[in-house]
Structures are given as C-alpha cells and as structure tokens.
Amino acid sequence: MTTATPHLGDGESPLRPKESHSEEQSLPRRATLRTIPRLQGGYRRDAPAAVATVARLRREAGRDPHGSPSSWGLDHLATLTALRDQQREEQEEGRAAPRYLSARERAREEEREEREDRAVHLAVTLWALHQQALRDESMHKPGWPLGRAVRRLAHGKTGTTDHDRDGNVEGNSDTTARSDEAVEEVRPTIRKRFVRIGVSADIETLSSRLREIVLLLRTSRIPLDYGQLAEQLYLWQDDNHQANVRRAWGREFHRSYRKDAEPEAGEDSPTPPAGSQQNITTDDADD
C-alpha cells in the first residue's frame, strides 16, 4: 500500500520529506542506524542477548511490524517510538499551548508513522536474515546501497574486494568490474530479480522480492547499507517519492565506485534528478 503526500514546497528535497528535527536524517534511518550496528557488534561477538534478538528478528521477516505479537518489545520498534517522542517534545518546545490536530491531520500523521514502522521493521529484519551465521563479516556496511550490492552480485563476485590467483587484493572491486565487465554482461537472472524489485506494486511484494535478493547477497557475503535502505523504503511507500527511489536504485546499479570516493558512514548516495536515469519497466520482468 502506498499513499500520497501534499505537493512539495519550494526548497524541499524530492527524496527527503521536510523534517522539523534539527538532524537531517529521517526517523527511519536514525532508528535503523541506532539498532543494527549495536546488534551487529554483539552478534559477531556471539553475545547471548544479541544472538537471541537477531533470531527473533529473522522470524519476524515478512510480518506486519505490530500485527505480529511476537514482534512486540523488539528494540528497533522501541527505538523508533523513542525517537518519535523526542521529536514531538522538541517540536512542542517554545509553544504557548499544545498543538491540536484535526481529524484529517491526525489520520495523515498515523499514515506517516505506519510507513516509518514498516520501513524500519523491514530493513532491520532483512539485515537479520543477511547476517545469519556470519560472525567474521558485517553485512550492514555504509556506502553499499542496494544497486551497488546487486551489481556486484550480478557479476558473480563475492565480498567487497577482488583477489588475484595468489590471494592478493587487486584493488577496488567495483572499479575493476566497471573496466572489465560491461553492465550488459551481468547475470540475467540477477538482473531480472533486481528489475522485479523495481516494478513491485505494493510493499508486501517488495518485501518478498527484497528477501530473495538478500539471501543471495548473504551467500556471496556482499553487504548492504541498511540505514539508506530504511529511508528508501519509507519514501517508496509514498506515491510522490516512489519514482525517485526507483531512479536512485537504477543509478546505484550503473554508477562507478572508487575506493577513494566511497561515502562515509551515514552519507547518502547521490540522488538523481528526475528523468536522469531510465526507469525500470515491466518489460524487463516476468511475474
């Protein structure tokens, strides 16, 4: 299910809704980045509490964030709620009287919160599937957006670095891929899976298709930037932003990445202007 928000005002980003919070990151991204790195560190150290939490998260993959009673009390939803309450308190500071919402405004706010819940829940549970049984590597890694990870998978690569026959690092893996392997030479089955993600009609279908690709990424030990994915999933649920998210995925897939130009932790990948990238179409996907 998607929804539409009012038309953007002047100066508002096409890929980031206007936030009154002082920080630029959206609530879904912030909640995800407060949850996954902590759990990932504990899981890799085999800390019992983290291992148990990650196991619970894996079982919640594909389920409604609040409709499943077994999800109640999980850290990512509690973190999102705490951040949301903090944001409300900051917005109320300095006001002479509490702000009262009309029925329409309240319904719109509830829809936004539902989109946030679904985005964070989907991102964190996908990471739990991705990290399963991997203690020596982190499957959440800033600078690895969805398109970049799928491109590497489609070229039959593993991990994030290429090695020569002697086991020596050849250099940045993606630079090598761009010079030696054209985008037309990617494995058609992986490309088709990626296109199917792009043409998903609803969040349930998108969730299912993302799980399929994440399991393949886990096998190849290719990471994802789950903070960025959470924000994209939040925006994807809004009809006003869905096309821009789709363009971003396409641009990530085609972009060249250099080791000395990788984004820092939490940094966004470039957002393509409208029309700068060919849209993913149903002509490329078989349902």
Coordinates of C-alpha atoms in Angstrom, one line a residue:
M1 CA 0.0 0.0 0.0
T2 CA 1.3 3.5 -0.9
T3 CA 0.0 6.9 -0.1
A4 CA 0.4 10.4 -1.5
T5 CA 1.6 13.5 0.5
P6 CA 0.8 17.1 -0.3
H7 CA 2.8 18.8 -3.1
L8 CA 6.3 19.7 -2.1
G9 CA 7.1 23.3 -1.3
D10 CA 10.0 25.3 -2.6
G11 CA 13.3 24.1 -1.3
E12 CA 12.1 20.7 -0.2
S13 CA 14.1 17.7 -1.4
P14 CA 12.3 15.3 -3.8
L15 CA 13.8 12.4 -1.9
R16 CA 13.6 13.6 1.7
P17 CA 10.4 14.9 3.3
K18 CA 10.7 18.1 5.2
E19 CA 11.6 17.4 8.8
S20 CA 11.4 19.8 11.6
H21 CA 14.0 17.9 13.6
S22 CA 17.5 19.5 13.7
E23 CA 19.2 16.5 12.3
E24 CA 18.9 15.9 8.5
Q25 CA 18.5 12.1 8.8
S26 CA 14.9 10.8 8.7
L27 CA 13.5 8.9 11.6
P28 CA 13.6 5.5 9.8
R29 CA 17.3 5.9 9.0
R30 CA 18.1 7.1 12.5
A31 CA 16.2 4.3 14.2
T32 CA 17.8 1.7 11.9
L33 CA 21.3 3.1 12.5
R34 CA 20.8 3.1 16.3
T35 CA 19.7 -0.6 16.2
I36 CA 21.7 -2.5 13.7
P37 CA 25.3 -1.5 14.5
R38 CA 24.8 -2.4 18.2
L39 CA 23.2 -5.7 17.4
Q40 CA 25.7 -6.5 14.7
G41 CA 28.6 -5.9 17.1
G42 CA 27.0 -8.1 19.7
Y43 CA 26.1 -10.9 17.2
R44 CA 29.7 -11.0 15.8
R45 CA 31.0 -11.3 19.4
D46 CA 28.4 -14.1 20.0
A47 CA 26.8 -12.2 22.9
P48 CA 23.8 -14.2 24.0
A49 CA 21.4 -11.3 24.2
A50 CA 22.3 -10.1 20.6
V51 CA 22.1 -13.6 19.2
A52 CA 18.7 -14.2 20.7
T53 CA 17.4 -10.8 19.4
V54 CA 18.7 -11.4 15.9
A55 CA 17.0 -14.8 15.9
R56 CA 13.7 -13.2 16.9
L57 CA 14.1 -10.6 14.1
R58 CA 14.7 -13.3 11.5
R59 CA 11.4 -14.9 12.5
E60 CA 9.6 -11.6 12.0
A61 CA 10.8 -11.1 8.4
G62 CA 7.8 -10.6 6.2
R63 CA 5.4 -10.0 9.1
D64 CA 3.5 -6.8 10.0
P65 CA 5.5 -4.8 12.5
H66 CA 2.7 -4.5 15.1
G67 CA 0.3 -7.1 13.9
S68 CA 2.6 -9.9 15.0
P69 CA 2.5 -10.1 18.8
S70 CA 5.9 -11.8 18.8
S71 CA 7.4 -8.5 17.5
W72 CA 6.2 -6.5 20.5
G73 CA 9.1 -5.3 22.5
L74 CA 11.8 -5.6 19.9
D75 CA 14.5 -3.0 20.0
H76 CA 14.0 -1.4 16.6
L77 CA 10.4 -0.5 17.2
A78 CA 11.1 0.8 20.7
T79 CA 13.9 2.9 19.3
L80 CA 11.7 4.4 16.6
T81 CA 9.0 5.2 19.1
A82 CA 11.5 6.9 21.5
L83 CA 12.9 9.0 18.6
R84 CA 9.4 9.9 17.5
D85 CA 8.5 11.0 21.1
Q86 CA 11.7 13.0 21.3
Q87 CA 11.0 14.8 18.1
R88 CA 7.5 15.7 19.3
E89 CA 8.9 17.1 22.5
E90 CA 11.3 19.2 20.6
Q91 CA 8.6 20.5 18.3
E92 CA 6.4 21.5 21.3
E93 CA 9.2 23.5 23.0
G94 CA 8.5 27.2 23.0
R95 CA 4.8 26.8 22.1
A96 CA 2.4 28.7 24.4
A97 CA -0.2 25.9 24.1
P98 CA -0.2 22.3 22.9
R99 CA -0.8 21.7 19.3
Y100 CA -4.1 20.1 18.5
L101 CA -4.6 18.1 15.3
S102 CA -7.7 18.0 13.1
A103 CA -9.1 14.6 12.2
R104 CA -7.5 14.8 8.8
E105 CA -4.2 15.8 10.2
R106 CA -4.3 13.0 12.7
A107 CA -5.0 10.5 10.0
R108 CA -2.2 11.8 7.9
E109 CA 0.2 11.6 10.9
E110 CA -0.9 8.0 11.6
E111 CA -0.3 7.0 8.0
R112 CA 3.2 8.5 8.1
E113 CA 4.0 6.6 11.3
E114 CA 2.8 3.4 9.7
R115 CA 5.2 4.0 6.8
E116 CA 8.0 4.6 9.2
D117 CA 7.2 1.4 11.2
R118 CA 7.1 -0.7 8.1
A119 CA 10.4 0.7 6.7
V120 CA 12.4 0.2 9.9
H121 CA 10.9 -3.2 10.5
L122 CA 11.6 -4.4 7.0
A123 CA 15.1 -3.0 7.0
V124 CA 16.1 -4.5 10.3
T125 CA 14.6 -7.9 9.7
L126 CA 16.2 -8.1 6.3
W127 CA 19.6 -7.4 8.0
A128 CA 18.9 -10.1 10.5
L129 CA 18.4 -12.6 7.6
H130 CA 21.5 -11.2 5.9
Q131 CA 23.8 -11.5 8.9
Q132 CA 22.6 -15.0 9.9
A133 CA 25.5 -17.4 10.8
L134 CA 28.1 -14.8 9.7
R135 CA 30.4 -13.8 12.6
D136 CA 33.5 -12.7 10.7
E137 CA 31.9 -10.0 8.5
S138 CA 29.4 -7.3 8.9
M139 CA 26.5 -7.4 6.4
H140 CA 25.4 -3.8 7.2
K141 CA 28.1 -1.5 5.7
P142 CA 27.7 2.2 4.9
G143 CA 28.4 3.0 1.3
W144 CA 26.8 -0.2 -0.1
P145 CA 23.4 0.9 -1.5
L146 CA 21.1 -1.7 -3.0
G147 CA 22.0 -1.1 -6.6
R148 CA 25.8 -1.4 -5.9
A149 CA 25.4 -4.6 -4.0
V150 CA 23.2 -6.2 -6.7
R151 CA 25.6 -5.1 -9.4
R152 CA 28.4 -7.0 -7.7
L153 CA 26.2 -10.0 -7.2
A154 CA 25.2 -9.9 -10.8
H155 CA 28.9 -10.1 -11.9
G156 CA 29.3 -13.2 -9.8
K157 CA 31.6 -11.5 -7.3
T158 CA 31.8 -12.3 -3.5
G159 CA 32.5 -10.0 -0.6
T160 CA 33.6 -6.4 -1.3
T161 CA 37.2 -7.0 -2.6
D162 CA 38.6 -8.9 -5.5
H163 CA 41.8 -11.0 -5.2
D164 CA 44.2 -12.3 -7.8
R165 CA 45.2 -16.0 -8.0
D166 CA 47.8 -15.5 -5.3
G167 CA 45.2 -14.1 -2.9
N168 CA 46.4 -10.5 -3.2
V169 CA 43.9 -7.7 -3.3
E170 CA 43.6 -6.4 -6.9
G171 CA 42.2 -3.0 -5.9
N172 CA 38.7 -1.7 -5.5
S173 CA 36.4 -4.3 -6.7
D174 CA 33.8 -2.1 -8.3
T175 CA 36.4 -0.1 -10.4
T176 CA 37.6 -3.4 -11.7
A177 CA 34.1 -4.6 -12.5
R178 CA 33.4 -1.4 -14.5
S179 CA 36.5 -1.7 -16.6
D180 CA 36.4 -5.4 -17.4
E181 CA 32.7 -6.2 -17.3
A182 CA 30.0 -4.2 -19.0
V183 CA 26.6 -3.8 -17.5
E184 CA 25.1 -5.8 -20.3
E185 CA 27.2 -8.8 -19.2
V186 CA 25.6 -9.1 -15.8
R187 CA 23.9 -12.4 -15.0
P188 CA 20.4 -12.1 -16.5
T189 CA 18.7 -14.0 -13.6
I190 CA 20.1 -11.5 -11.1
R191 CA 19.2 -8.5 -13.3
K192 CA 15.7 -9.8 -13.6
R193 CA 15.3 -10.2 -9.9
F194 CA 16.5 -6.6 -9.5
V195 CA 14.0 -5.4 -12.1
R196 CA 11.3 -7.3 -10.3
I197 CA 12.2 -5.3 -7.1
G198 CA 11.9 -2.1 -9.1
V199 CA 8.4 -2.8 -10.5
S200 CA 6.9 -4.1 -7.3
A201 CA 3.3 -2.9 -7.0
D202 CA 3.0 -2.9 -3.2
I203 CA 5.1 -3.1 0.0
E204 CA 4.3 -6.8 0.5
T205 CA 5.6 -7.7 -2.9
L206 CA 8.6 -5.5 -2.5
S207 CA 9.3 -7.1 0.9
S208 CA 9.2 -10.6 -0.6
R209 CA 11.5 -9.8 -3.5
L210 CA 14.0 -8.0 -1.3
R211 CA 14.2 -11.1 0.9
E212 CA 15.0 -13.2 -2.1
I213 CA 17.9 -10.9 -3.1
V214 CA 19.2 -10.6 0.5
L215 CA 19.5 -14.3 0.8
L216 CA 21.6 -14.3 -2.4
L217 CA 23.7 -11.5 -1.0
R218 CA 24.3 -13.4 2.2
T219 CA 25.6 -16.4 0.2
S220 CA 28.0 -14.2 -1.6
R221 CA 28.8 -12.1 1.6
I222 CA 28.0 -8.8 -0.1
P223 CA 26.8 -6.2 2.4
L224 CA 24.1 -3.6 2.2
D225 CA 23.7 -0.1 3.7
Y226 CA 20.6 -0.7 5.7
G227 CA 20.3 2.9 7.0
Q228 CA 19.9 4.1 3.5
L229 CA 17.6 1.2 2.6
A230 CA 15.3 2.0 5.5
E231 CA 15.0 5.6 4.3
Q232 CA 14.3 4.5 0.7
L233 CA 11.7 2.0 1.9
Y234 CA 10.0 4.8 3.8
L235 CA 9.9 7.1 0.8
W236 CA 8.9 4.3 -1.6
Q237 CA 5.6 3.9 0.2
D238 CA 4.7 7.5 -0.8
D239 CA 3.4 7.8 -4.4
N240 CA 5.1 11.3 -4.6
H241 CA 8.6 9.7 -3.9
Q242 CA 8.4 6.2 -5.3
A243 CA 9.6 7.1 -8.8
N244 CA 12.6 8.9 -7.4
V245 CA 13.5 5.9 -5.2
R246 CA 13.3 3.7 -8.2
R247 CA 15.6 6.1 -10.1
A248 CA 18.1 6.0 -7.2
W249 CA 18.2 2.2 -7.3
G250 CA 18.9 2.3 -11.1
R251 CA 21.6 4.9 -10.7
E252 CA 23.3 3.0 -7.9
F253 CA 23.4 -0.1 -10.2
H254 CA 25.0 1.8 -13.1
R255 CA 27.3 4.1 -11.0
S256 CA 31.1 3.7 -10.9
Y257 CA 32.5 3.5 -7.4
R258 CA 36.1 4.3 -6.5
K259 CA 37.8 3.3 -3.2
D260 CA 38.9 6.9 -2.6
A261 CA 35.3 8.2 -3.2
E262 CA 33.2 5.9 -1.1
P263 CA 30.5 7.6 1.1
E264 CA 31.3 8.0 4.7
A265 CA 29.1 6.3 7.3
G266 CA 25.6 7.6 7.1
E267 CA 26.2 9.7 3.9
D268 CA 23.6 9.5 1.2
S269 CA 24.4 8.3 -2.3
P270 CA 23.8 10.9 -4.9
T271 CA 20.1 11.5 -5.7
P272 CA 19.4 11.5 -9.4
P273 CA 17.3 14.4 -10.8
A274 CA 14.0 13.4 -12.3
G275 CA 14.5 11.8 -15.7
S276 CA 18.2 11.3 -15.3
Q277 CA 18.0 7.6 -15.3
Q278 CA 16.0 5.2 -17.4
N279 CA 13.0 3.9 -15.5
I280 CA 12.8 0.2 -14.6
T281 CA 9.9 -1.2 -16.6
T282 CA 7.7 -4.2 -16.5
D283 CA 9.1 -5.2 -20.0
D284 CA 12.2 -6.4 -18.2
A285 CA 10.4 -8.5 -15.5
D286 CA 8.4 -11.7 -15.6
D287 CA 6.0 -12.0 -12.6

